[in-house]
Short mmCIF file of C-alpha atoms in Angstrom, two decimals:
data_model
loop_
_atom_site.label_atom_id
_atom_site.label_comp_id
_atom_site.label_asym_id
_atom_site.label_seq_id
_atom_site.Cartn_x
_atom_site.Cartn_y
_atom_site.Cartn_z
CA MET A 265 16.31 -28.58 17.06
CA GLY A 266 15.32 -29.90 20.39
CA GLY A 267 18.35 -31.42 21.07
CA LEU A 268 19.78 -27.53 20.17
CA ARG A 269 17.78 -25.80 21.98
CA GLU A 270 18.51 -28.36 25.07
CA GLY A 271 22.33 -27.55 24.88
CA SER A 272 21.85 -23.82 24.72
CA GLU A 273 19.52 -23.90 27.46
CA ARG A 274 22.46 -26.06 29.14
CA PHE A 275 24.80 -23.46 28.71
CA ALA A 276 23.42 -20.89 29.37
CA ARG A 277 22.68 -22.35 32.98
CA LEU A 278 26.30 -22.85 33.43
CA CYS A 279 26.96 -19.77 32.69
CA GLY A 280 24.88 -18.54 34.82
CA GLN A 281 25.36 -20.76 37.57
CA GLY A 282 29.78 -19.88 36.60
CA ALA A 283 28.67 -16.08 37.19
CA VAL A 284 27.01 -16.10 40.56
CA VAL A 285 30.09 -18.65 41.50
CA ALA A 286 32.63 -16.12 40.60
CA LEU A 287 30.22 -13.24 42.04
CA THR A 288 30.26 -15.14 45.36
CA LEU A 289 33.51 -15.60 45.86
CA LEU A 290 34.51 -11.62 45.28
CA PRO A 291 34.83 -10.76 48.57
CA LEU A 292 37.30 -14.16 49.68
CA ALA A 293 39.25 -12.89 46.85
CA TRP A 294 39.34 -9.46 47.86
CA LEU A 295 40.26 -10.43 51.29
CA GLY A 296 43.17 -12.55 50.03
CA LEU A 297 44.38 -9.89 48.00
CA SER A 298 44.03 -7.20 50.98
CA ALA A 299 46.01 -9.73 53.52
CA LEU A 300 48.55 -10.08 50.75
CA ARG A 301 49.37 -6.53 50.21
CA GLY A 302 48.86 -5.68 53.68
CA THR A 303 46.39 -3.75 53.65
CA LEU A 304 43.23 -5.20 55.80
CA GLY A 305 43.42 -2.32 58.41
CA ALA A 306 45.28 -1.66 61.51
CA ASN A 307 42.97 -5.28 62.95
CA PRO A 308 43.50 -7.42 60.08
CA VAL A 309 42.34 -10.54 61.78
CA GLU A 310 38.61 -8.64 62.90
CA THR A 311 38.66 -6.98 59.24
CA LEU A 312 38.50 -10.86 58.09
CA GLU A 313 36.21 -11.95 60.85
CA HIS A 314 33.59 -8.95 60.58
CA THR A 315 33.70 -9.50 56.43
CA THR A 316 33.00 -13.26 56.33
CA GLY A 317 30.40 -12.80 58.81
CA ASN A 318 28.48 -9.94 56.91
CA TRP A 319 28.76 -12.26 53.58
CA THR A 320 27.52 -15.42 55.63
CA LEU A 321 24.12 -13.39 56.40
CA ARG A 322 24.21 -11.58 53.33
CA LEU A 323 24.34 -15.09 50.96
CA LEU A 324 22.50 -16.73 53.45
CA LEU A 325 19.34 -14.19 52.84
CA ALA A 326 19.75 -14.09 49.53
CA SER A 327 19.48 -17.75 49.58
CA LEU A 328 16.45 -17.64 51.26
CA ALA A 329 14.96 -14.83 48.95
CA VAL A 330 15.06 -16.87 46.00
CA THR A 331 11.95 -18.73 46.33
CA PRO A 332 9.71 -15.87 47.13
CA VAL A 333 11.18 -13.91 44.32
CA ARG A 334 10.54 -16.93 42.09
CA ARG A 335 7.05 -16.97 43.02
CA ALA A 336 6.37 -13.50 42.90
CA LEU A 337 7.95 -12.61 39.61
CA GLY A 338 7.00 -16.34 38.06
CA TRP A 339 10.86 -16.46 37.37
CA SER A 340 11.34 -20.33 37.33
CA TRP A 341 14.86 -20.16 36.35
CA LEU A 342 16.33 -18.90 39.41
CA ALA A 343 15.29 -21.84 41.76
CA PRO A 344 18.81 -23.30 41.33
CA TYR A 345 21.02 -20.46 42.73
CA ARG A 346 18.83 -21.19 45.92
CA ARG A 347 21.56 -23.73 46.08
CA THR A 348 24.44 -22.01 44.95
CA LEU A 349 23.73 -19.12 47.38
CA GLY A 350 23.10 -21.30 50.58
CA LEU A 351 26.40 -23.25 49.96
CA ALA A 352 28.55 -20.21 49.66
CA ALA A 353 26.62 -18.75 52.51
CA PHE A 354 28.36 -22.08 54.40
CA GLY A 355 31.36 -21.25 53.23
CA TYR A 356 31.68 -17.79 54.48
CA CYS A 357 30.09 -19.29 57.51
CA THR A 358 32.94 -22.17 57.60
CA VAL A 359 35.85 -19.78 57.11
CA HIS A 360 34.22 -17.47 59.53
CA LEU A 361 34.39 -19.90 61.94
CA LEU A 362 37.95 -20.86 61.52
CA SER A 363 39.20 -17.29 61.29
CA TYR A 364 37.74 -17.31 64.84
CA ALA A 365 38.69 -20.21 66.25
CA LEU A 366 42.34 -20.67 64.75
CA VAL A 367 43.30 -17.27 63.75
CA ASP A 368 41.68 -14.86 66.56
CA LEU A 369 42.01 -17.46 69.11
CA TRP A 370 45.20 -19.45 68.33
CA GLY A 371 46.71 -20.38 71.61
CA ALA A 372 44.03 -19.21 73.84
CA TRP A 373 42.06 -22.39 73.95
CA ASP A 374 41.09 -21.65 77.45
CA THR A 375 39.33 -17.98 76.04
CA LEU A 376 37.91 -20.62 72.73
CA VAL A 377 35.86 -22.96 75.45
CA GLU A 378 34.93 -20.38 77.99
CA ASP A 379 33.70 -18.56 74.81
CA VAL A 380 31.85 -21.47 73.40
CA LEU A 381 29.99 -22.24 76.52
CA GLU A 382 29.59 -19.01 78.13
CA ARG A 383 29.13 -16.15 75.53
CA PRO A 384 25.79 -16.35 74.08
CA TYR A 385 26.63 -14.39 70.87
CA VAL A 386 29.37 -17.34 70.11
CA SER A 387 26.96 -20.29 70.97
CA ALA A 388 24.30 -18.59 68.70
CA GLY A 389 27.06 -18.09 66.04
CA LEU A 390 27.86 -21.75 66.45
CA THR A 391 24.03 -22.72 66.66
CA GLY A 392 23.93 -21.03 63.40
CA PHE A 393 26.87 -23.20 61.62
CA VAL A 394 26.18 -26.54 63.12
CA LEU A 395 22.29 -26.02 61.61
CA LEU A 396 23.91 -25.18 58.05
CA LEU A 397 26.20 -28.49 58.18
CA PRO A 398 23.50 -30.98 57.56
CA LEU A 399 21.99 -28.74 54.94
CA ALA A 400 25.23 -28.19 52.92
CA ILE A 401 26.10 -32.41 53.20
CA THR A 402 22.32 -32.89 51.66
CA SER A 403 22.50 -30.55 49.00
CA THR A 404 23.07 -33.05 46.51
CA ARG A 405 20.57 -34.17 44.27
CA GLY A 406 21.73 -37.53 45.52
CA TRP A 407 20.41 -36.80 49.16
CA GLN A 408 17.77 -35.08 47.97
CA ARG A 409 15.98 -38.23 46.11
CA ARG A 410 16.82 -40.40 48.92
CA LEU A 411 15.26 -37.77 51.44
CA GLY A 412 12.27 -37.08 49.29
CA ARG A 413 9.81 -35.25 51.42
CA SER A 414 12.09 -35.22 54.37
CA TRP A 415 14.68 -33.24 52.75
CA VAL A 416 12.09 -30.16 52.28
CA ARG A 417 11.34 -30.48 55.88
CA LEU A 418 15.25 -31.24 57.04
CA HIS A 419 15.75 -27.53 54.91
CA ARG A 420 13.57 -25.26 56.87
CA LEU A 421 16.33 -25.23 59.19
CA VAL A 422 17.80 -22.99 57.07
CA TYR A 423 15.53 -20.58 58.60
CA ALA A 424 16.73 -21.32 62.43
CA ALA A 425 19.97 -20.83 61.05
CA GLY A 426 19.11 -17.37 60.15
CA ILE A 427 17.77 -16.27 63.37
CA ALA A 428 20.99 -17.98 64.79
CA GLY A 429 23.28 -15.71 62.92
CA CYS A 430 21.20 -12.18 62.99
CA LEU A 431 20.80 -12.97 67.50
CA HIS A 432 24.52 -13.57 66.68
CA PHE A 433 25.04 -10.11 65.40
CA LEU A 434 22.57 -8.65 67.50
CA TRP A 435 24.52 -9.56 70.67
CA LEU A 436 27.82 -8.62 69.64
CA VAL A 437 27.29 -4.88 68.62
CA LYS A 438 27.92 -2.51 71.62
CA ALA A 439 25.51 0.29 70.67
CA ASP A 440 24.82 0.70 66.93
CA LEU A 441 22.47 -1.89 66.01
CA ARG A 442 21.15 -0.22 62.56
CA GLU A 443 23.31 -3.39 60.89
CA PRO A 444 21.89 -6.20 62.48
CA LEU A 445 18.33 -4.79 62.71
CA VAL A 446 18.41 -4.73 58.74
CA HIS A 447 19.66 -8.16 58.46
CA THR A 448 17.24 -9.00 60.74
CA GLY A 449 14.38 -7.19 59.39
CA ILE A 450 14.68 -8.74 56.09
CA LEU A 451 14.80 -12.30 57.69
CA ALA A 452 11.93 -11.66 59.44
CA ALA A 453 10.01 -10.38 55.87
CA LEU A 454 11.14 -13.43 54.41
CA LEU A 455 9.99 -16.06 57.33
CA GLY A 456 6.57 -14.00 56.87
CA ALA A 457 6.46 -14.31 52.95
CA ARG A 458 6.66 -18.12 53.79
CA LEU A 459 4.66 -18.42 56.39
CA LEU A 460 1.65 -15.75 55.48
CA PRO A 461 0.39 -17.81 52.45
CA ARG A 462 0.05 -21.16 54.69
CA LEU A 463 -1.52 -19.18 57.89
CA ARG A 464 -4.16 -17.60 55.03
CA ARG A 465 -4.69 -21.14 53.80
CA ALA A 466 -5.04 -22.55 57.31
CA LEU A 467 -7.55 -20.10 58.08
CA ARG A 468 -9.84 -21.05 55.30
CA VAL A 469 -9.57 -24.36 55.64
CA MET B 21 53.92 19.86 90.25
CA ALA B 22 55.93 21.55 87.08
CA GLY B 23 59.19 20.09 88.37
CA ILE B 24 58.67 17.08 86.11
CA ALA B 25 59.64 19.69 83.01
CA THR B 26 63.45 20.08 82.41
CA PRO B 27 63.58 24.22 82.52
CA VAL B 28 64.88 24.54 78.47
CA PHE B 29 62.52 23.89 75.86
CA LEU B 30 63.04 24.34 72.18
CA CYS B 31 60.68 24.30 69.40
CA LEU B 32 61.66 21.82 67.35
CA GLU B 33 58.12 21.03 65.71
CA THR B 34 59.37 21.25 61.89
CA ALA B 35 62.41 19.39 62.54
CA THR B 36 60.60 16.47 64.37
CA ALA B 37 56.92 16.63 63.73
CA PRO B 38 57.06 14.29 60.49
CA ALA B 39 58.48 11.23 61.74
CA PRO B 40 58.04 11.40 65.65
CA TYR B 41 57.18 7.94 66.20
CA LYS B 42 60.60 6.96 64.79
CA ASP B 43 61.97 8.45 67.87
CA HIS B 44 61.54 5.52 69.75
CA PRO B 45 64.39 4.89 72.51
CA GLU B 46 65.66 1.65 70.43
CA GLY B 47 64.27 3.08 67.00
CA SER B 48 67.26 3.80 65.37
CA ALA B 49 69.86 0.89 67.40
CA ARG B 50 67.50 -2.33 66.03
CA MET B 51 65.01 -0.59 64.11
CA LEU B 52 62.43 -3.11 62.87
CA ILE B 53 61.57 -3.51 59.39
CA ARG B 54 58.23 -4.77 58.54
CA THR B 55 57.60 -6.04 55.18
CA ASN B 56 53.97 -6.98 54.00
CA PHE B 57 53.78 -10.80 52.19
CA LEU B 58 55.00 -9.63 49.09
CA GLY B 59 57.93 -7.90 50.38
CA GLU B 60 57.42 -4.37 49.75
CA LEU B 61 58.12 -1.76 52.35
CA PRO B 62 54.85 -0.62 53.68
CA GLU B 63 54.35 2.87 52.73
CA ARG B 64 54.28 4.51 56.37
CA ASP B 65 57.96 2.92 56.90
CA ALA B 66 59.47 4.96 54.09
CA THR B 67 61.58 8.07 54.52
CA ASP B 68 58.98 11.06 53.81
CA PRO B 69 60.86 12.52 50.59
CA THR B 70 60.14 15.78 52.31
CA LEU B 71 62.31 15.23 55.29
CA TYR B 72 65.24 13.48 52.77
CA LEU B 73 65.53 16.15 50.50
CA ARG B 74 65.72 18.56 53.52
CA ARG B 75 68.26 16.48 55.48
CA ARG B 76 70.78 19.24 55.18
CA GLU B 77 68.17 22.00 56.83
CA LEU B 78 67.38 19.26 59.12
CA ILE B 79 71.00 18.58 60.35
CA ARG B 80 72.11 22.48 60.73
CA THR B 81 68.71 23.02 62.71
CA ALA B 82 69.70 19.93 65.05
CA ALA B 83 72.95 21.79 65.14
CA VAL B 84 71.87 25.23 66.29
CA ALA B 85 69.64 23.64 68.49
CA ALA B 86 72.24 21.86 70.16
CA GLY B 87 74.68 25.37 70.62
CA LEU B 88 71.11 26.53 72.11
CA LEU B 89 70.63 24.03 74.62
CA LEU B 90 73.77 25.18 76.15
CA LEU B 91 72.40 28.63 76.38
CA PRO B 92 71.18 29.48 80.15
CA GLY B 93 67.95 31.13 80.16
CA CYS B 94 66.45 29.80 76.85
CA GLY B 95 62.83 30.02 77.42
CA ARG B 96 60.45 27.47 76.63
CA ALA B 97 58.28 27.96 73.19
CA GLU B 98 54.89 29.58 73.27
CA GLY B 99 52.55 27.00 75.02
CA ASP B 100 50.12 27.09 72.33
CA GLY B 101 50.48 22.69 71.79
CA THR B 102 53.09 22.72 69.24
CA ALA B 103 56.21 23.45 71.51
CA ARG B 104 57.98 19.83 72.02
CA PRO B 105 57.43 18.87 75.13
CA ALA B 106 60.73 17.50 77.29
CA ASP B 107 61.14 14.41 78.15
CA SER B 108 59.20 12.86 81.47
CA PRO B 109 61.74 11.59 83.49
CA ASP B 110 59.20 10.46 85.84
CA GLY B 111 59.15 6.76 84.53
CA PHE B 112 55.47 6.54 83.98
CA SER B 113 56.04 5.86 79.99
CA THR B 114 56.55 2.49 78.68
CA ASP B 115 59.20 1.15 76.67
CA GLU B 116 57.38 -0.89 74.43
CA PRO B 117 57.46 -0.70 70.98
CA GLN B 118 54.78 1.51 69.71
CA THR B 119 51.86 1.24 67.53
CA PRO B 120 52.30 3.27 64.39
CA PHE B 121 50.64 6.59 63.93
CA GLU B 122 48.34 5.43 60.57
CA ASP B 123 46.98 2.43 62.89
CA ALA B 124 46.64 4.69 65.84
CA ALA B 125 44.52 7.47 63.98
CA SER B 126 42.36 5.25 61.12
CA TYR B 127 41.12 2.50 63.79
CA ASN B 128 39.15 4.67 66.53
CA ASN B 129 36.05 4.46 68.76
CA PHE B 130 34.69 7.95 68.53
CA TYR B 131 30.75 7.76 68.30
CA GLU B 132 30.20 11.34 67.72
CA LEU B 133 31.85 11.01 64.25
CA GLY B 134 30.60 7.63 63.77
CA THR B 135 30.02 4.10 64.54
CA ASP B 136 32.76 1.93 62.09
CA LYS B 137 36.49 2.32 63.14
CA GLY B 138 37.38 4.14 60.13
CA ASP B 139 34.33 6.60 60.02
CA PRO B 140 35.87 9.11 62.91
CA ALA B 141 39.16 9.24 60.48
CA GLU B 142 37.09 10.20 57.54
CA ASN B 143 34.45 12.75 59.34
CA ALA B 144 37.20 14.42 61.34
CA GLY B 145 36.98 17.27 58.84
CA ALA B 146 33.58 18.43 60.13
CA LEU B 147 35.44 18.65 63.71
CA VAL B 148 37.02 22.27 63.89
CA THR B 149 38.56 22.84 66.96
CA ARG B 150 39.77 26.20 67.10
CA PRO B 151 38.28 28.31 68.86
CA TRP B 152 38.10 25.92 71.78
CA SER B 153 37.72 26.59 75.28
CA VAL B 154 36.86 24.14 78.73
CA SER B 155 35.02 25.71 81.62
CA ILE B 156 35.95 24.31 84.55
CA GLU B 157 32.63 24.67 86.93
CA GLY B 158 31.40 23.08 89.96
CA GLU B 159 33.42 23.02 93.66
CA VAL B 160 36.21 24.58 92.67
CA ALA B 161 37.24 28.41 94.30
CA LYS B 162 38.20 30.40 90.91
CA PRO B 163 35.93 28.61 88.10
CA GLY B 164 35.82 29.95 84.83
CA ASN B 165 36.15 29.34 80.93
CA VAL B 166 39.15 29.29 79.37
CA SER B 167 40.28 29.23 75.72
CA LEU B 168 42.60 26.23 75.24
CA GLU B 169 45.42 28.59 74.44
CA GLN B 170 44.98 29.68 78.10
CA LEU B 171 44.80 26.63 79.65
CA LEU B 172 48.10 25.01 77.82
CA ALA B 173 49.95 28.76 78.46
CA ALA B 174 50.12 27.96 82.15
CA THR B 175 51.22 24.16 82.59
CA PRO B 176 54.28 22.39 81.21
CA LEU B 177 53.33 19.79 78.38
CA VAL B 178 54.71 16.31 79.16
CA GLU B 179 55.42 13.16 76.74
CA ARG B 180 54.05 10.03 78.33
CA ILE B 181 53.57 6.71 76.42
CA TYR B 182 50.99 4.69 77.67
CA ARG B 183 49.33 1.74 77.06
CA LEU B 184 45.60 2.35 75.74
CA ARG B 185 43.44 -1.30 76.54
CA CYS B 186 39.78 -0.61 74.73
CA VAL B 187 37.02 -2.72 76.50
CA GLU B 188 36.85 -4.41 73.03
CA ALA B 189 40.11 -6.54 74.24
CA TRP B 190 42.55 -4.55 71.33
CA SER B 191 45.81 -2.36 72.78
CA MET B 192 47.36 0.02 71.65
CA VAL B 193 50.85 1.90 72.79
CA ILE B 194 50.59 5.86 71.81
CA PRO B 195 52.82 8.29 72.86
CA TRP B 196 50.70 10.87 74.06
CA ARG B 197 51.89 15.11 74.69
CA GLY B 198 50.00 16.84 77.31
CA LEU B 199 49.20 18.48 80.94
CA PRO B 200 49.18 16.80 84.04
CA LEU B 201 45.07 16.53 84.78
CA ARG B 202 46.38 17.33 88.70
CA GLU B 203 48.12 20.71 87.60
CA VAL B 204 45.15 21.86 85.91
CA LEU B 205 43.01 20.91 88.37
CA ALA B 206 44.68 22.87 90.92
CA ARG B 207 44.95 25.94 89.38
CA PHE B 208 41.16 26.45 89.79
CA GLU B 209 41.48 25.40 93.65
CA PRO B 210 39.02 22.49 93.92
CA THR B 211 36.93 22.56 97.28
CA SER B 212 37.02 20.04 100.04
CA ARG B 213 33.55 19.10 98.62
CA ALA B 214 35.18 18.23 95.16
CA LYS B 215 34.99 14.41 95.68
CA TYR B 216 34.41 13.67 91.70
CA VAL B 217 35.40 15.12 88.62
CA ALA B 218 32.54 14.89 85.80
CA PHE B 219 33.92 15.51 81.91
CA ARG B 220 31.62 16.37 79.21
CA THR B 221 32.45 16.33 75.16
CA LEU B 222 31.31 18.53 72.53
CA HIS B 223 27.57 18.70 71.45
CA ASP B 224 27.15 20.04 67.91
CA PRO B 225 25.30 17.64 65.36
CA ALA B 226 27.19 20.53 62.75
CA ARG B 227 30.60 19.69 63.70
CA MET B 228 29.84 16.22 65.11
CA PRO B 229 27.79 14.41 62.33
CA GLY B 230 27.38 10.80 64.98
CA GLN B 231 25.20 13.41 66.98
CA ARG B 232 22.73 13.27 64.50
CA ARG B 233 21.08 9.30 65.61
CA PRO B 234 20.99 9.03 69.02
CA VAL B 235 23.40 5.94 69.59
CA LEU B 236 24.11 7.46 73.15
CA ASP B 237 22.77 9.68 75.08
CA TRP B 238 24.51 13.09 73.51
CA PRO B 239 26.36 14.58 74.79
CA TYR B 240 29.15 11.87 76.07
CA ARG B 241 29.90 12.23 80.13
CA GLU B 242 32.49 10.68 81.35
CA GLY B 243 33.59 10.89 84.98
CA LEU B 244 36.23 9.74 87.44
CA ARG B 245 36.85 9.92 91.40
CA ILE B 246 39.03 12.95 92.84
CA ASP B 247 41.73 10.84 93.74
CA GLU B 248 41.85 9.15 90.10
CA ALA B 249 41.54 12.53 88.55
CA MET B 250 44.67 13.87 90.61
CA HIS B 251 46.80 10.77 89.95
CA PRO B 252 49.94 11.82 88.31
CA LEU B 253 49.34 9.24 85.36
CA THR B 254 46.03 11.11 84.42
CA LEU B 255 46.71 13.05 81.70
CA LEU B 256 44.54 15.51 79.68
CA ALA B 257 46.15 15.37 76.37
CA THR B 258 46.40 17.85 73.26
CA GLY B 259 48.84 15.94 71.14
CA MET B 260 50.28 12.49 70.17
CA TYR B 261 53.58 11.32 68.03
CA GLY B 262 54.68 14.92 68.64
CA ARG B 263 52.07 16.39 67.05
CA ASP B 264 48.31 17.82 67.88
CA LEU B 265 45.89 15.53 68.30
CA PRO B 266 44.15 14.38 65.00
CA GLY B 267 40.35 15.21 65.13
CA GLN B 268 39.62 11.18 65.15
CA ASN B 269 41.55 11.02 68.23
CA GLY B 270 39.74 13.75 70.13
CA ALA B 271 41.06 17.05 69.23
CA PRO B 272 41.61 19.15 70.76
CA LEU B 273 41.66 18.05 74.43
CA ARG B 274 41.22 14.98 76.03
CA LEU B 275 41.60 13.06 79.00
CA VAL B 276 44.13 9.92 79.25
CA VAL B 277 43.55 7.43 81.95
CA PRO B 278 45.95 4.34 81.11
CA TRP B 279 44.56 2.21 83.77
CA LYS B 280 41.05 2.47 82.38
CA TYR B 281 39.11 1.03 79.44
CA GLY B 282 39.37 3.57 76.35
CA PHE B 283 35.94 4.78 76.83
CA LYS B 284 36.86 6.19 80.02
CA SER B 285 39.34 8.87 78.42
CA ILE B 286 36.91 10.91 77.05
CA LYS B 287 37.33 13.10 73.89
CA SER B 288 36.81 16.64 72.75
CA ILE B 289 36.31 17.87 76.10
CA VAL B 290 34.14 21.02 76.49
CA SER B 291 33.34 20.81 80.28
CA ILE B 292 34.97 20.00 83.68
CA ARG B 293 32.94 20.01 86.34
CA LEU B 294 33.87 19.36 90.18
CA GLN B 295 31.04 17.92 92.02
CA GLU B 296 30.44 16.30 95.59
CA THR B 297 28.52 13.36 94.02
CA GLN B 298 29.12 10.71 91.11
CA PRO B 299 28.58 11.40 87.90
CA GLN B 300 26.70 9.81 85.31
CA THR B 301 28.78 8.43 82.32
CA SER B 302 27.73 7.82 78.94
CA TRP B 303 28.57 4.01 78.47
CA ASN B 304 27.07 3.32 81.97
CA LEU B 305 23.73 4.86 81.20
CA ALA B 306 23.57 2.61 78.13
CA ALA B 307 24.15 -0.45 79.58
CA PRO B 308 24.85 -0.39 83.48
CA ASN B 309 25.33 -4.10 83.69
CA GLU B 310 28.09 -3.79 81.17
CA TYR B 311 29.94 -0.48 81.74
CA GLY B 312 30.92 0.22 85.45
CA PHE B 313 31.43 3.92 86.53
CA TYR B 314 35.32 2.58 87.30
CA SER B 315 36.10 0.63 84.42
CA ASN B 316 39.18 -0.56 85.22
CA VAL B 317 40.81 -3.16 83.36
CA ASN B 318 40.51 -6.04 84.87
CA PRO B 319 41.33 -9.30 83.47
CA GLU B 320 39.51 -11.18 86.30
CA VAL B 321 36.05 -9.56 85.59
CA ASP B 322 34.87 -10.18 81.81
CA HIS B 323 32.19 -7.99 79.82
CA PRO B 324 29.10 -9.77 80.10
CA ARG B 325 29.17 -10.51 76.57
CA TRP B 326 33.24 -11.49 75.99
CA SER B 327 36.22 -12.27 77.86
CA GLN B 328 38.72 -9.54 78.92
CA LYS B 329 41.52 -12.05 79.82
CA ARG B 330 43.50 -11.35 76.57
CA GLU B 331 43.68 -9.07 74.12
CA ARG B 332 45.15 -8.00 70.99
CA ARG B 333 47.70 -5.40 70.40
CA ILE B 334 47.06 -4.07 67.20
CA GLY B 335 50.12 -4.94 64.89
CA ASP B 336 50.16 -8.35 66.89
CA PHE B 337 49.10 -11.69 65.61
CA ARG B 338 48.42 -13.75 68.73
CA ARG B 339 46.26 -12.13 71.74
CA ARG B 340 48.45 -11.79 74.76
CA ARG B 341 47.42 -11.52 78.87
CA THR B 342 45.39 -8.63 79.67
CA LEU B 343 47.44 -7.24 82.89
CA PRO B 344 45.03 -5.70 85.74
CA PHE B 345 45.02 -1.89 85.63
CA ASN B 346 46.80 -2.48 82.43
CA GLY B 347 50.06 -2.83 83.45
CA TYR B 348 49.76 0.11 86.00
CA ALA B 349 49.11 -1.78 89.36
CA GLU B 350 52.10 -0.67 91.19
CA GLN B 351 50.97 2.96 90.45
CA VAL B 352 47.01 2.77 90.99
CA ALA B 353 46.19 -0.47 92.95
CA GLN B 354 46.13 1.36 96.09
CA LEU B 355 43.39 3.90 95.05
CA TYR B 356 41.36 0.73 95.36
CA ALA B 357 42.26 -0.90 98.15
CA GLY B 358 39.49 -2.94 100.41
CA MET B 359 37.17 -2.16 97.51
CA ASP B 360 35.46 -5.28 95.73
CA LEU B 361 36.71 -4.76 91.92
CA ARG B 362 34.22 -7.35 90.82
CA ALA B 363 31.01 -5.23 92.55
CA ASN B 364 32.66 -1.95 91.51
CA PHE B 365 33.61 -2.82 87.44
#
């Protein structure tokens, strides 16, 4: 009986993971289909960049929300989705970076170099990607075991990546700051949810 | 000078309006048929079925028109913005491939109708433009508030195909229809103190829902030095692609200054004021270190946050190099002789 129950739980987890992976791939599928049908709008490269950039931030924030929500509601089954969502964010971040560097600026290599060195919004975005890279690499169970307590410390970098992503967005828009501010506000709330209990504990001691 | 227009005008609007951008000089000779990755012909490249079904009628109209052309003294149609202007033999128009109308009318920066590129087309229905009047004020001998019809009646329309370079590093090629600003201003007789021209957009959150939020300090304001305003390239446009301006493109009256970044070409104008002092301009007020009063297209002077060396022509995959004064250096560079264009960006 125990074996059967364990088996059905594993099946449920697998279904859940499958569903979340499929959901995170929907925007990418939409992009691919629209590109094939030629319906990405007047500036398809920009649509590609904006869509992948937006989903990077959304999925990163969703991944950061997993732990606070799990704790607040006692939903322990949420825990594995933190990694799934984080890896999806990294995936969109990679496509975002490639669509900028290899599609948008194809052949304009001098502009690419100049952008990376001189444009704060590009530097911030690239910083975010560089911060996510080691997290994606060490996301496996093997690395988690090998790194032990340092794994937790290393993966706090995700907040730095989130800040870099929000700065990237804020420094990019011309006048309408609503969207980047909403993202920044959510990031600040999530960061606060993690820091406040620690602060309270520290003050009590 | 009204001599730009040929003396004979014909109102062929019904015959030419539905697919005017196919009137490209090279259009029929080597028409570019662009299909998407699936090999389907995009909707915009198919002949409008109503046009196809009316082909005999159109041919008849054209034949009659050709006959009329031979008649002397056949006056132009009413100057109500629907008359087809004569081709301008002034050499100002580019023969580069034109941006499809669908792109030019769906990818817009017009914050009064929303800040996303697609918002203006979506919200354009709110922008009621009839009736419309423009006040010409300040340093003019004959100030006045004139209706759009009056404004259009007195000056022959011209058609100009201009490059448009946005400060965001994309560009289009658009066939405009309108009045040379110099001819409009001349009618109101600017005084010797008229050193600048200040333009103002309509301020009416009911018709411009984007104005309900303070994204910019409404109403939108722009300005030109008087010599820039009097330059023959500077146009007060009322139409594009052979039809009246769509709301999202700045109906019913907008400025077109092709050698400056697009935001200088203020839309939906209600006031033109000639004055002695340099006017305040909206983007300069919003971010003075990013948007200067002149804002001439200049690949050598980057926007503080992005490069201006290259641009993506809408429809192109790769970026192309941006030209000084957007390719109009020959016509306008002398206006800025001796000026430090880095300081006066």
